[in-house]
Coordinates of C-alpha atoms in Angstrom, one line a residue:
M832 CA 160.5 12.8 6.1
L833 CA 160.2 11.9 9.7
V834 CA 158.0 14.6 12.0
T835 CA 157.4 14.3 16.0
P836 CA 154.1 13.3 17.2
I837 CA 152.6 16.4 16.9
S838 CA 152.2 15.6 13.1
F839 CA 152.0 12.6 11.1
K840 CA 152.8 13.6 7.5
R841 CA 154.8 12.3 5.1
R842 CA 156.2 14.5 2.3
R843 CA 158.7 14.1 0.1
R844 CA 161.8 16.0 -0.1
T845 CA 162.6 18.7 -3.0
S846 CA 166.1 19.7 -1.7
H847 CA 167.7 19.4 0.5
G848 CA 185.5 12.1 34.1
R849 CA 184.3 15.8 34.9
K850 CA 181.0 16.2 36.5
Y851 CA 179.1 19.8 35.7
P852 CA 178.9 22.9 38.8
A853 CA 176.5 21.8 40.9
S854 CA 174.7 25.6 40.5
A855 CA 174.9 24.6 36.8
V856 CA 172.7 21.8 37.4
A857 CA 171.0 23.5 39.8
L858 CA 169.9 26.3 37.5
T859 CA 168.9 24.0 34.9
V860 CA 166.7 22.0 36.9
F861 CA 165.0 24.9 38.5
L862 CA 164.8 26.6 34.7
A863 CA 163.0 23.6 33.8
C864 CA 160.4 23.5 36.9
L865 CA 159.8 27.3 36.7
S866 CA 158.7 26.7 32.9
T867 CA 156.6 23.7 33.4
G868 CA 155.4 23.7 37.0
A869 CA 152.3 25.8 36.0
I870 CA 151.3 23.4 33.3
A871 CA 147.5 23.4 33.1
D872 CA 144.6 22.3 31.6
S873 CA 144.0 24.6 28.5
D874 CA 142.0 24.7 25.0
K875 CA 143.5 22.7 22.2
V876 CA 144.6 23.9 19.6
S877 CA 146.5 22.7 16.3
L878 CA 150.4 23.4 16.0
T879 CA 152.6 24.2 13.0
P880 CA 153.9 20.3 12.3
M881 CA 158.2 20.6 13.5
T882 CA 159.9 17.8 11.3
V883 CA 163.2 16.5 11.7
Y884 CA 165.4 15.7 8.9
D885 CA 168.4 14.5 7.0
D886 CA 169.0 17.3 4.2
R887 CA 170.8 14.4 1.9
V888 CA 168.3 11.7 2.1
D889 CA 164.8 10.9 3.5
P890 CA 164.9 9.8 6.6
E891 CA 162.8 6.4 7.1
L892 CA 163.0 5.5 10.7
I893 CA 163.9 7.8 13.9
E894 CA 162.7 10.8 15.0
Q895 CA 166.3 12.3 16.3
P896 CA 165.1 13.3 19.7
R897 CA 168.5 15.4 20.2
M898 CA 169.1 19.5 20.9
S899 CA 167.8 20.0 17.5
N900 CA 165.5 22.9 16.5
Q901 CA 163.4 23.6 13.1
L902 CA 161.7 26.8 12.3
N903 CA 159.2 26.1 9.5
R904 CA 157.7 29.2 7.3
D905 CA 155.1 29.7 9.8
A906 CA 157.7 30.0 12.5
L907 CA 160.2 31.9 10.9
Q908 CA 157.2 34.9 10.0
A909 CA 155.9 34.7 13.6
T910 CA 159.3 36.2 15.1
G911 CA 159.0 39.4 12.6
M912 CA 163.1 39.3 12.1
P913 CA 163.9 40.4 8.6
N914 CA 167.0 38.0 8.3
L915 CA 168.6 35.5 10.4
N916 CA 170.6 37.4 13.2
G917 CA 167.4 37.9 14.7
V918 CA 166.2 34.4 14.6
L919 CA 169.0 32.6 15.7
R920 CA 169.8 34.3 19.1
N921 CA 167.1 32.5 20.6
Q922 CA 168.7 29.0 19.9
T923 CA 170.2 27.1 23.1
G924 CA 174.4 26.6 22.8
L925 CA 174.4 29.0 20.1
M926 CA 176.4 32.2 20.7
L927 CA 176.4 35.1 18.0
T928 CA 178.3 38.4 18.3
Q929 CA 177.9 41.1 16.0
G930 CA 178.8 45.3 15.5
S931 CA 176.6 47.3 14.6
G932 CA 173.1 46.7 12.8
Q933 CA 173.8 44.8 9.6
M934 CA 177.6 44.2 10.2
M935 CA 178.9 40.6 10.0
T936 CA 178.7 38.2 12.8
A937 CA 181.0 35.3 14.5
I938 CA 179.3 32.4 15.7
S939 CA 180.5 29.6 17.7
L940 CA 178.1 26.3 18.2
R941 CA 178.9 24.7 21.9
G942 CA 182.2 25.9 21.9
A943 CA 183.1 25.1 18.5
G944 CA 184.0 28.3 16.6
S945 CA 182.3 29.4 13.1
G946 CA 185.1 28.2 11.2
G947 CA 186.1 29.9 7.8
Q948 CA 183.6 26.9 5.7
G949 CA 180.8 25.3 6.5
M950 CA 178.9 26.5 9.7
L951 CA 175.7 27.6 7.4
T952 CA 174.3 25.2 4.4
L953 CA 172.2 26.9 2.0
D954 CA 169.9 23.9 0.6
G955 CA 173.0 21.1 1.5
V956 CA 175.5 23.4 -0.1
P957 CA 178.2 24.1 2.8
L958 CA 178.9 28.6 2.5
F959 CA 181.8 29.9 2.7
A960 CA 182.2 33.0 5.6
N961 CA 182.6 36.4 4.7
F962 CA 185.8 36.9 6.8
A963 CA 187.9 34.1 8.6
G964 CA 185.3 33.1 11.4
F965 CA 182.6 36.0 10.3
Y966 CA 179.4 35.4 8.1
S967 CA 176.5 38.1 7.0
L968 CA 173.7 36.7 8.3
S969 CA 171.6 39.5 7.3
H970 CA 172.4 38.5 3.7
Y971 CA 169.7 35.5 4.2
A972 CA 166.5 37.0 4.1
L973 CA 163.4 35.2 5.7
D974 CA 161.3 36.0 2.8
A975 CA 163.5 33.8 0.8
L976 CA 163.4 30.4 3.7
D977 CA 161.5 27.7 3.7
R978 CA 163.4 26.4 7.2
V979 CA 166.3 27.0 9.5
T980 CA 167.4 24.2 11.1
V981 CA 170.2 24.2 14.2
T982 CA 171.6 21.1 15.0
R983 CA 173.8 20.1 17.2
G984 CA 176.4 17.8 18.4
P985 CA 178.2 15.0 16.1
G986 CA 177.1 13.5 12.8
G987 CA 176.9 17.2 11.3
E988 CA 178.1 15.6 8.3
R989 CA 175.0 14.0 7.1
H990 CA 173.8 17.8 6.5
G991 CA 176.7 18.7 3.5
S992 CA 178.4 20.6 6.6
R993 CA 181.6 19.4 8.7
T994 CA 181.7 21.6 11.4
L995 CA 182.3 20.1 15.1
G996 CA 179.7 21.7 17.2
G997 CA 176.6 21.6 14.7
A998 CA 175.3 23.6 11.8
I999 CA 173.1 25.7 11.3
H1000 CA 171.0 24.5 7.6
L1001 CA 169.4 26.8 5.5
Q1002 CA 166.5 25.9 2.9
T1003 CA 165.3 28.0 0.3
R1004 CA 162.0 28.8 -0.1
Q1005 CA 159.6 27.2 -2.9
L1006 CA 156.3 29.4 -3.6
Q1007 CA 152.8 27.5 -5.3
K1008 CA 151.3 29.3 -7.6
T1009 CA 148.7 30.4 -4.3
D1010 CA 152.0 31.9 -2.3
S1011 CA 152.2 35.1 -4.0
F1012 CA 153.4 37.9 -1.6
L1013 CA 154.6 41.4 -1.3
H1014 CA 156.3 42.5 1.8
L1015 CA 157.6 46.2 2.9
E1016 CA 159.3 47.5 6.1
G1017 CA 160.5 50.7 7.1
G1018 CA 162.0 52.6 10.1
S1019 CA 165.1 53.4 12.5
Y1020 CA 168.5 54.5 10.9
D1021 CA 166.7 55.5 7.8
T1022 CA 165.5 51.5 6.4
V1023 CA 163.8 50.0 4.1
R1024 CA 163.1 46.6 3.4
G1025 CA 161.3 45.2 1.0
A1026 CA 161.0 42.1 -0.8
T1027 CA 158.3 39.8 -3.1
G1028 CA 157.8 36.7 -4.8
A1029 CA 155.4 34.3 -6.9
G1030 CA 155.2 30.7 -8.2
L1031 CA 154.0 29.6 -11.0
T1032 CA 153.1 25.3 -11.9
T1033 CA 153.2 23.6 -15.4
E1034 CA 153.7 20.6 -16.8
A1035 CA 157.3 21.2 -17.1
G1036 CA 157.4 22.0 -13.3
D1037 CA 156.8 24.4 -10.5
F1038 CA 158.6 27.3 -10.9
S1039 CA 159.0 29.7 -8.1
A1040 CA 160.9 33.4 -8.0
I1041 CA 162.0 36.0 -4.9
V1042 CA 163.7 39.0 -5.4
G1043 CA 164.1 41.9 -2.6
R1044 CA 166.2 44.9 -2.1
S1045 CA 167.5 46.5 1.5
D1046 CA 169.1 49.8 2.9
V1047 CA 169.8 51.2 5.6
F1048 CA 171.0 55.1 4.7
N1049 CA 171.7 56.0 8.2
G1050 CA 173.4 53.6 10.1
I1051 CA 175.5 53.8 12.9
S1052 CA 179.4 53.9 13.1
Q1053 CA 180.8 50.3 13.1
A1054 CA 183.8 52.0 14.9
R1055 CA 182.6 51.4 18.8
N1056 CA 183.8 55.7 19.4
G1057 CA 183.1 56.3 16.1
S1058 CA 180.8 59.5 15.0
E1059 CA 180.0 58.8 11.3
R1060 CA 177.0 57.5 9.8
D1061 CA 177.3 54.1 7.8
D1062 CA 174.9 53.1 4.8
F1063 CA 174.4 49.4 3.6
G1064 CA 172.7 48.2 0.5
M1065 CA 171.7 44.9 -0.2
T1066 CA 170.2 42.8 -3.1
H1067 CA 169.2 39.4 -3.1
A1068 CA 167.2 37.2 -5.5
S1069 CA 166.8 33.2 -5.1
G1070 CA 164.7 30.5 -8.1
N1071 CA 163.6 27.1 -7.5
W1072 CA 162.5 24.3 -9.9
S1073 CA 161.0 21.1 -8.7
K1074 CA 160.0 18.2 -11.2
E1075 CA 158.4 15.2 -9.4
F1076 CA 158.3 11.4 -11.6
S1077 CA 156.5 8.6 -10.8
R1078 CA 159.7 6.9 -9.2
G1079 CA 161.4 10.2 -8.2
G1080 CA 162.5 13.5 -9.1
L1081 CA 164.5 16.4 -9.9
N1082 CA 165.3 20.3 -7.7
A1083 CA 167.2 23.2 -8.5
S1084 CA 167.6 26.5 -6.6
L1085 CA 169.6 29.3 -7.2
Y1086 CA 170.6 32.3 -4.4
F1087 CA 172.2 35.4 -5.2
V1088 CA 172.8 38.0 -3.2
R1089 CA 175.4 40.9 -3.0
S1090 CA 175.9 44.1 -0.5
D1091 CA 177.8 47.4 -0.3
E1092 CA 178.4 49.0 2.8
D1093 CA 180.8 51.9 4.8
I1094 CA 182.8 50.1 6.8
D1095 CA 185.6 51.4 9.4
G1096 CA 189.2 50.2 9.6
P1097 CA 192.1 49.7 12.3
G1098 CA 194.0 52.7 13.9
L1099 CA 194.6 54.6 17.0
V1100 CA 191.9 54.4 19.4
L1101 CA 192.3 57.4 21.9
P1102 CA 192.8 58.7 24.8
R1103 CA 194.0 55.1 25.3
R1104 CA 196.1 55.0 22.1
T1105 CA 196.1 51.6 21.3
L1106 CA 195.6 49.9 18.0
G1107 CA 191.4 49.3 17.6
W1108 CA 188.4 50.0 15.0
V1109 CA 188.0 53.8 14.5
D1110 CA 186.1 56.0 11.7
D1111 CA 187.2 55.4 8.4
K1112 CA 185.4 57.7 5.6
R1113 CA 187.5 55.3 3.0
G1114 CA 186.1 52.2 4.1
R1115 CA 184.3 50.5 1.8
F1116 CA 183.2 47.0 1.5
S1117 CA 181.5 44.6 -1.1
D1118 CA 180.5 40.9 -1.0
E1119 CA 178.9 39.1 -3.9
T1120 CA 177.8 35.3 -2.8
W1121 CA 176.1 32.7 -5.0
V1122 CA 175.1 29.5 -4.8
A1123 CA 173.2 26.9 -7.0
Q1124 CA 172.3 22.9 -7.0
L1125 CA 171.3 20.3 -8.4
R1126 CA 169.9 17.2 -6.9
G1127 CA 168.2 14.0 -8.0
Q1128 CA 166.4 11.7 -6.6
Y1129 CA 165.2 8.4 -7.9
D1130 CA 163.8 5.0 -7.0
L1131 CA 165.6 2.2 -7.7
A1132 CA 164.0 -0.8 -6.1
S1133 CA 161.1 -0.6 -3.2
Y1134 CA 163.6 -0.8 -0.9
W1135 CA 166.7 1.5 -2.8
K1136 CA 166.5 5.3 -2.8
S1137 CA 169.6 7.0 -4.7
S1138 CA 170.3 10.6 -4.6
L1139 CA 172.8 12.5 -6.4
Q1140 CA 173.8 16.7 -6.0
L1141 CA 176.0 18.8 -7.6
G1142 CA 176.5 22.1 -5.7
F1143 CA 178.2 25.2 -6.4
T1144 CA 178.9 28.5 -4.6
Q1145 CA 181.2 31.6 -4.7
D1146 CA 182.2 34.3 -2.3
R1147 CA 184.0 37.0 -3.8
Q1148 CA 184.8 40.0 -1.6
K1149 CA 185.8 43.4 -2.0
M1150 CA 187.6 45.5 0.9
V1151 CA 189.2 49.1 0.6
T1152 CA 190.1 51.4 3.8
T1153 CA 193.0 53.8 4.7
A1154 CA 195.1 51.3 6.6
I1155 CA 194.3 48.3 4.4
R1156 CA 195.8 47.5 1.3
P1157 CA 193.0 47.3 -1.1
F1158 CA 192.4 43.7 -1.7
T1159 CA 189.6 41.2 -3.9
L1160 CA 189.3 37.2 -2.7
T1161 CA 187.4 35.0 -4.3
S1162 CA 186.5 31.7 -3.3
Q1163 CA 184.6 28.9 -5.0
L1164 CA 183.3 25.4 -3.8
F1165 CA 182.4 22.4 -5.9
M1166 CA 180.4 19.8 -4.5
L1167 CA 179.3 16.1 -5.2
D1168 CA 177.2 14.3 -3.5
W1169 CA 175.8 10.4 -3.9
S1170 CA 173.8 9.1 -1.4
N1171 CA 171.5 5.2 -1.5
S1172 CA 169.4 4.0 1.4
H1173 CA 167.9 1.4 1.8
R1174 CA 164.8 0.4 4.3
L1175 CA 163.6 -2.9 5.5
P1176 CA 160.7 -3.1 7.8
L1177 CA 161.3 -6.1 10.1
S1178 CA 157.8 -6.3 11.2
A1179 CA 154.4 -5.9 9.1
N1180 CA 153.1 -3.1 11.0
N1181 CA 156.9 -0.8 10.4
K1182 CA 157.4 -0.3 14.3
N1183 CA 160.7 -2.2 13.6
Q1184 CA 162.8 -0.6 10.9
A1185 CA 166.4 -0.6 9.5
L1186 CA 168.0 1.8 7.3
L1187 CA 171.3 1.8 5.5
V1188 CA 172.7 4.7 4.3
W1189 CA 175.4 5.0 2.1
G1190 CA 177.2 6.9 -0.7
I1191 CA 180.6 9.7 -1.3
N1192 CA 180.2 13.1 -1.0
T1193 CA 183.2 15.1 -2.6
Q1194 CA 183.9 18.5 -2.1
H1195 CA 186.8 21.2 -4.4
Q1196 CA 187.8 24.6 -2.6
H1197 CA 189.6 26.7 -4.7
A1198 CA 190.5 31.0 -4.2
L1199 CA 191.3 32.2 -7.4
N1200 CA 193.3 34.9 -6.2
F1201 CA 195.5 33.1 -4.5
P1202 CA 197.4 29.8 -4.9
A1203 CA 195.2 27.7 -2.3
T1204 CA 193.3 24.7 -3.9
Q1205 CA 192.3 21.4 -1.5
T1206 CA 190.0 18.3 -2.8
V1207 CA 188.8 16.1 -0.3
V1208 CA 186.9 12.6 -1.1
S1209 CA 184.6 11.3 1.7
P1210 CA 183.1 7.8 1.7
N1211 CA 180.3 7.6 4.3
L1212 CA 178.3 5.3 6.1
R1213 CA 175.4 5.7 8.3
G1214 CA 172.5 2.8 9.9
E1215 CA 169.7 3.1 12.1
L1216 CA 167.1 0.8 13.6
S1217 CA 164.4 1.0 15.3
M1218 CA 162.7 -2.1 17.7
G1219 CA 160.1 -0.7 19.5
A1220 CA 160.9 1.6 22.3
W1221 CA 164.9 1.0 21.4
Q1222 CA 166.5 3.7 18.1
W1223 CA 170.1 3.3 17.5
S1224 CA 172.5 4.6 15.3
A1225 CA 175.7 4.8 13.9
D1226 CA 177.6 6.6 10.8
A1227 CA 181.3 6.7 9.9
R1228 CA 182.8 9.2 7.5
S1229 CA 186.9 9.1 6.0
D1230 CA 188.2 11.7 4.5
H1231 CA 190.9 11.2 1.3
G1232 CA 192.9 13.6 -0.3
D1233 CA 193.8 15.9 2.5
S1234 CA 196.8 17.5 2.7
Y1235 CA 196.2 17.1 6.4
G1236 CA 196.6 14.1 6.0
D1237 CA 193.5 11.0 6.1
H1238 CA 191.0 11.1 8.7
H1239 CA 188.6 9.2 10.0
V1240 CA 185.3 9.9 12.8
F1241 CA 182.2 8.7 14.1
S1242 CA 179.2 9.0 15.9
L1243 CA 177.0 6.8 17.8
G1244 CA 173.8 6.9 19.4
M1245 CA 170.5 5.7 21.4
N1246 CA 167.1 6.3 22.0
R1247 CA 164.9 5.0 24.4
A1248 CA 160.9 5.9 24.7
L1249 CA 159.8 5.7 28.6
P1250 CA 156.1 6.0 30.0
Q1251 CA 154.5 9.5 30.6
N1252 CA 155.7 10.7 27.3
M1253 CA 159.5 10.9 27.9
S1254 CA 162.2 9.8 26.3
V1255 CA 166.1 9.5 26.7
W1256 CA 169.6 9.9 24.8
A1257 CA 172.8 9.7 24.6
N1258 CA 175.5 10.1 21.7
G1259 CA 179.1 10.1 21.1
G1260 CA 181.9 10.6 18.5
T1261 CA 184.6 12.1 16.8
G1262 CA 184.9 15.1 14.4
Y1263 CA 187.2 16.8 11.8
R1264 CA 187.6 19.7 9.9
Q1265 CA 190.4 21.1 7.6
P1266 CA 190.8 24.6 7.3
G1267 CA 188.9 26.8 4.7
V1268 CA 190.6 28.1 1.5
S1269 CA 189.3 31.5 3.1
E1270 CA 190.4 31.4 6.6
L1271 CA 194.1 30.4 5.3
M1272 CA 194.5 32.8 2.7
H1273 CA 192.2 36.0 3.1
P1274 CA 194.8 39.2 3.3
V1275 CA 193.9 40.8 6.6
F1276 CA 192.6 37.5 9.3
G1277 CA 193.7 34.5 7.6
N1278 CA 196.7 32.3 8.5
K1279 CA 198.5 29.9 6.2
T1280 CA 199.6 28.3 9.2
L1281 CA 196.5 26.8 10.3
Q1282 CA 196.2 22.9 11.4
G1283 CA 192.9 21.0 11.3
E1284 CA 190.7 20.8 14.2
H1285 CA 189.2 18.3 15.8
N1286 CA 186.9 17.0 18.8
A1287 CA 185.6 14.1 20.4
G1288 CA 183.7 14.1 23.4
G1289 CA 179.4 13.2 23.9
E1290 CA 175.7 13.7 25.2
I1291 CA 173.2 12.6 27.3
G1292 CA 169.7 14.2 27.2
W1293 CA 166.0 14.1 28.3
R1294 CA 162.8 15.1 26.6
W1295 CA 159.3 15.1 28.1
R1296 CA 156.0 16.2 26.9
P1297 CA 153.3 16.6 30.0
A1298 CA 150.5 17.8 27.7
P1299 CA 150.1 17.8 24.1
E1300 CA 151.4 21.6 23.5
S1301 CA 154.3 21.2 25.8
E1302 CA 157.8 20.5 25.7
V1303 CA 161.0 20.1 27.8
K1304 CA 164.1 19.3 26.9
V1305 CA 167.5 19.0 29.0
S1306 CA 170.9 17.6 27.7
G1307 CA 174.0 18.0 29.7
Y1308 CA 177.9 17.2 26.7
Y1309 CA 181.5 17.4 27.2
Q1310 CA 183.9 18.1 24.5
N1311 CA 187.1 17.8 24.1
Y1312 CA 188.8 20.4 21.0
R1313 CA 192.4 19.3 19.5
Q1314 CA 193.8 22.5 17.3
M1315 CA 190.1 24.5 17.8
I1316 CA 190.0 27.3 14.9
I1317 CA 189.4 30.9 16.5
M1318 CA 189.8 34.4 15.3
Q1319 CA 191.8 35.7 18.1
L1320 CA 192.2 39.2 18.9
D1321 CA 195.2 40.5 20.5
A1322 CA 195.0 43.3 23.0
G1323 CA 198.5 44.7 22.8
T1324 CA 198.4 45.2 19.0
G1325 CA 194.2 45.3 18.7
V1326 CA 195.1 42.7 16.0
S1327 CA 192.5 39.3 15.1
R1328 CA 193.4 37.1 13.2
A1329 CA 192.5 33.5 13.0
G1330 CA 194.7 31.4 14.6
N1331 CA 194.4 26.9 16.6
I1332 CA 194.2 26.7 20.1
Q1333 CA 196.0 23.3 21.2
E1334 CA 193.0 22.2 23.1
V1335 CA 190.4 23.4 24.8
D1336 CA 187.6 21.2 27.0
V1337 CA 183.9 22.3 27.2
L1338 CA 181.4 21.4 29.1
G1339 CA 177.6 22.8 29.0
A1340 CA 174.1 22.0 29.5
E1341 CA 170.9 23.3 27.6
M1342 CA 167.7 23.6 28.2
Q1343 CA 164.5 24.1 26.1
S1344 CA 161.0 24.9 26.6
R1345 CA 157.4 25.9 25.7
H1346 CA 154.2 25.8 27.0
R1347 CA 150.2 27.2 25.5
W1348 CA 148.4 27.8 28.7
N1349 CA 145.4 28.7 26.7
S1350 CA 143.9 29.6 23.2
V1351 CA 145.7 33.2 23.1
W1352 CA 148.5 32.5 25.3
E1353 CA 151.8 30.4 24.9
S1354 CA 155.6 31.3 25.9
G1355 CA 158.7 29.7 26.1
L1356 CA 162.4 29.7 28.2
N1357 CA 165.7 28.7 26.6
Y1358 CA 168.5 28.4 28.8
S1359 CA 172.4 27.7 28.1
Y1360 CA 175.0 26.9 30.3
M1361 CA 178.5 26.6 29.1
T1362 CA 182.3 26.9 30.3
T1363 CA 185.2 26.6 28.2
Q1364 CA 189.0 26.2 29.3
N1365 CA 192.9 25.7 27.4
P1366 CA 193.8 23.1 30.0
A1367 CA 197.7 24.4 29.2
T1368 CA 196.8 27.8 30.8
Q1369 CA 193.3 27.5 32.5
L1370 CA 192.3 30.3 30.7
R1371 CA 188.8 30.8 29.1
V1372 CA 188.1 30.7 25.0
P1373 CA 187.0 34.1 23.5
G1374 CA 183.6 35.2 23.0
R1375 CA 181.8 32.3 25.4
P1376 CA 179.8 33.4 27.8
E1377 CA 179.0 31.1 30.3
H1378 CA 174.8 31.6 30.6
Q1379 CA 172.4 32.5 27.7
S1380 CA 169.0 32.9 28.0
V1381 CA 165.7 33.8 26.0
F1382 CA 162.0 34.3 27.6
W1383 CA 159.3 34.5 25.5
N1384 CA 155.7 35.0 25.5
E1385 CA 153.2 35.6 22.4
V1386 CA 149.7 36.7 24.1
Q1387 CA 146.4 36.9 21.6
L1388 CA 145.2 40.4 22.8
L1389 CA 142.2 40.4 20.7
Q1390 CA 141.5 38.4 17.5
P1391 CA 142.9 40.2 15.1
L1392 CA 145.7 41.7 16.8
K1393 CA 148.5 39.8 18.5
L1394 CA 151.7 41.0 21.1
R1395 CA 155.1 39.2 21.1
L1396 CA 157.7 39.9 23.9
E1397 CA 161.3 38.4 23.8
L1398 CA 163.8 39.3 26.5
T1399 CA 168.0 37.8 25.7
V1400 CA 170.9 38.1 28.9
R1401 CA 173.9 36.7 28.1
S1402 CA 176.4 36.7 30.8
G1403 CA 180.0 39.0 30.6
Y1404 CA 182.9 36.5 28.4
W1405 CA 186.6 37.6 27.4
F1406 CA 187.2 39.3 24.0
D1407 CA 190.4 38.3 24.1
V1408 CA 192.7 34.8 24.2
A1409 CA 195.3 36.5 26.9
N1410 CA 191.6 37.2 29.7
T1411 CA 192.4 40.7 29.4
L1412 CA 189.7 42.6 28.0
R1413 CA 186.1 41.6 29.0
A1414 CA 182.3 42.0 27.7
R1415 CA 180.0 43.0 30.1
S1416 CA 176.7 41.3 31.0
A1417 CA 173.5 42.4 28.6
A1418 CA 170.2 41.8 28.5
R1419 CA 167.8 43.1 25.3
V1420 CA 163.8 43.2 24.7
N1421 CA 162.5 42.9 21.3
A1422 CA 159.0 43.6 20.6
L1423 CA 156.5 42.6 18.0
L1424 CA 152.7 44.1 17.3
K1425 CA 150.6 42.4 15.0
Y1426 CA 147.2 42.9 13.9
Q1427 CA 145.9 40.9 11.3
L1428 CA 143.8 42.2 8.3
S1429 CA 142.6 39.2 6.4
S1430 CA 144.1 35.9 5.8
K1431 CA 146.9 37.0 3.9
T1432 CA 147.4 40.1 5.2
D1433 CA 148.8 41.8 8.5
V1434 CA 150.6 45.1 9.5
Y1435 CA 153.1 45.0 12.3
L1436 CA 155.1 47.0 14.3
R1437 CA 158.4 45.7 16.0
G1438 CA 160.9 46.9 18.3
E1439 CA 164.3 45.6 18.5
N1440 CA 166.8 46.6 21.9
I1441 CA 163.8 48.4 22.8
T1442 CA 165.7 48.8 26.4
D1443 CA 168.8 50.8 24.6
E1444 CA 171.0 47.8 25.4
R1445 CA 174.3 49.3 23.4
T1446 CA 176.7 47.2 25.1
P1447 CA 178.9 46.0 22.8
E1448 CA 179.5 42.4 21.5
L1449 CA 183.0 42.7 19.5
N1450 CA 185.9 45.1 21.0
D1451 CA 186.0 48.1 19.8
F1452 CA 183.0 47.8 17.8
N1453 CA 179.3 49.8 18.2
F1454 CA 175.7 47.7 18.8
N1455 CA 172.5 49.4 17.7
G1456 CA 170.1 50.4 19.8
A1457 CA 167.1 50.9 20.3
A1458 CA 165.1 50.8 16.6
F1459 CA 161.8 50.6 15.5
Y1460 CA 160.3 49.4 12.6
L1461 CA 156.8 49.5 10.7
G1462 CA 155.8 46.3 8.6
L1463 CA 153.1 45.2 6.1
R1464 CA 152.7 41.6 4.4
T1465 CA 150.3 40.7 2.0
G1466 CA 149.6 37.5 -0.2
F1467 CA 148.3 37.7 -3.7

């Protein structure tokens, strides 16, 4: 596994022609200078290693310097958030739009929509969206995850995902026998959450299991003008098994989650007398997801590693509202992935190396309640070369059996190390994704006439590490999308439905920075600029703000007491494709005060949206106000 210069440990994987607007460039440079200009000497402390990895094979060569982010177990726990919603909001280029607390979330990454399948992967298995374009991020509790990785730009097919702007990759948590834990919290909206897990080591392998339950007994109404209280309940469980052999290993994982909740539905919104989301006392929604995978790896020779992964996921939804006929939708995906990697040292000290990876990825999707089936077979090839300060990479994939025809995609990348702990990189390529069966067949939000989406574009970037515990990364990118799939709101009827936009141009810039000022104070600043435009209409793509930023500080007030403050800001954006309904800009503050009782036990007080900023992110949907939670986490 590749690691950054912060850590050099190697662990075996067990699972897994336009110019930028001057104002945007100036703002990006200003923010970068602001976050690093005051860097001074500070006490040295050890940081948790940040790793960059590939979900299918053990990378052997180059550290990818792209705008990738990986949050390991310690980083996830440091946020204090219960699930993915809170963690992903501080990632550059990633836009989340959500209604009330536990409601599903629309995701876009560098302009590309969340689609119906593949924006999220779990242990390498692509996941279905709960609705066409919406994922229930609350279904993935951080207690059950070891790592969360956000990748951007071309090359995402390496990770089992075929989305175009990037993807979010989750790895379930595998506990050792000393990692058993209990986590409890409660707070606003009559919320109670709990999780526990334990690990066991035997001659038959390492076993671990985690179970948890979340209840919101008095949540706010989903409808923006609603008055009723909506409840939410969720049970999740996961298990892992791994066994290492002299020349390989096996890993299996299982994840289960079921949620039941009150929902609202479409109706007449007063006083404007248009269709929208209103209180619905009959509305109920349940969702059940299973994800399972088995992966084996074997060293056929000193220069040849082969792996085979079998994956399965099923998502079953049941929905009842007053205005929509009750329905059940069950989507299944079967995956077979065979991968082979060959490492070739080109010098005695291994400074110069080459890597060749080849294999076949097969995915079969099926909707049980509707006549919808897709099978795609995709041979793929990747090569990497490291020669001194230069590093190159290239990969290609060919899709066969798609009902939309055969398609071929590729990407190329380059990285150059520079003096003063700096490096520059560039990459570019093409992408393709066919619609998922849930996007096509969903009774309410699906569209049987959807076409596959394509893109082409590139990125350039620069990274600087002015101090061992400081880093700045800046990048700019351009993407052209054809037949982009997004959820489209008709402002006249209030109806949302998946649809294609014939062409979209996306231009963006991103900056990530962090710095430890001394032994007790660390801070970071992330900023994203992105403009989207349909060249045929000159209109903006809905749900894509131009500006997003997050500024956080973590301060050790006393030896056992730590305070974390986080400010997130986003600019306004359009709700609808006709650009007639607009969301206002919003700024929100989160806080976490944690008291460390012992090395394995802490109590904390977490505040979410403590400024009580209720500006809606989805048209006609509510947004949670200020909320506070008290929690205990202990190990045994």
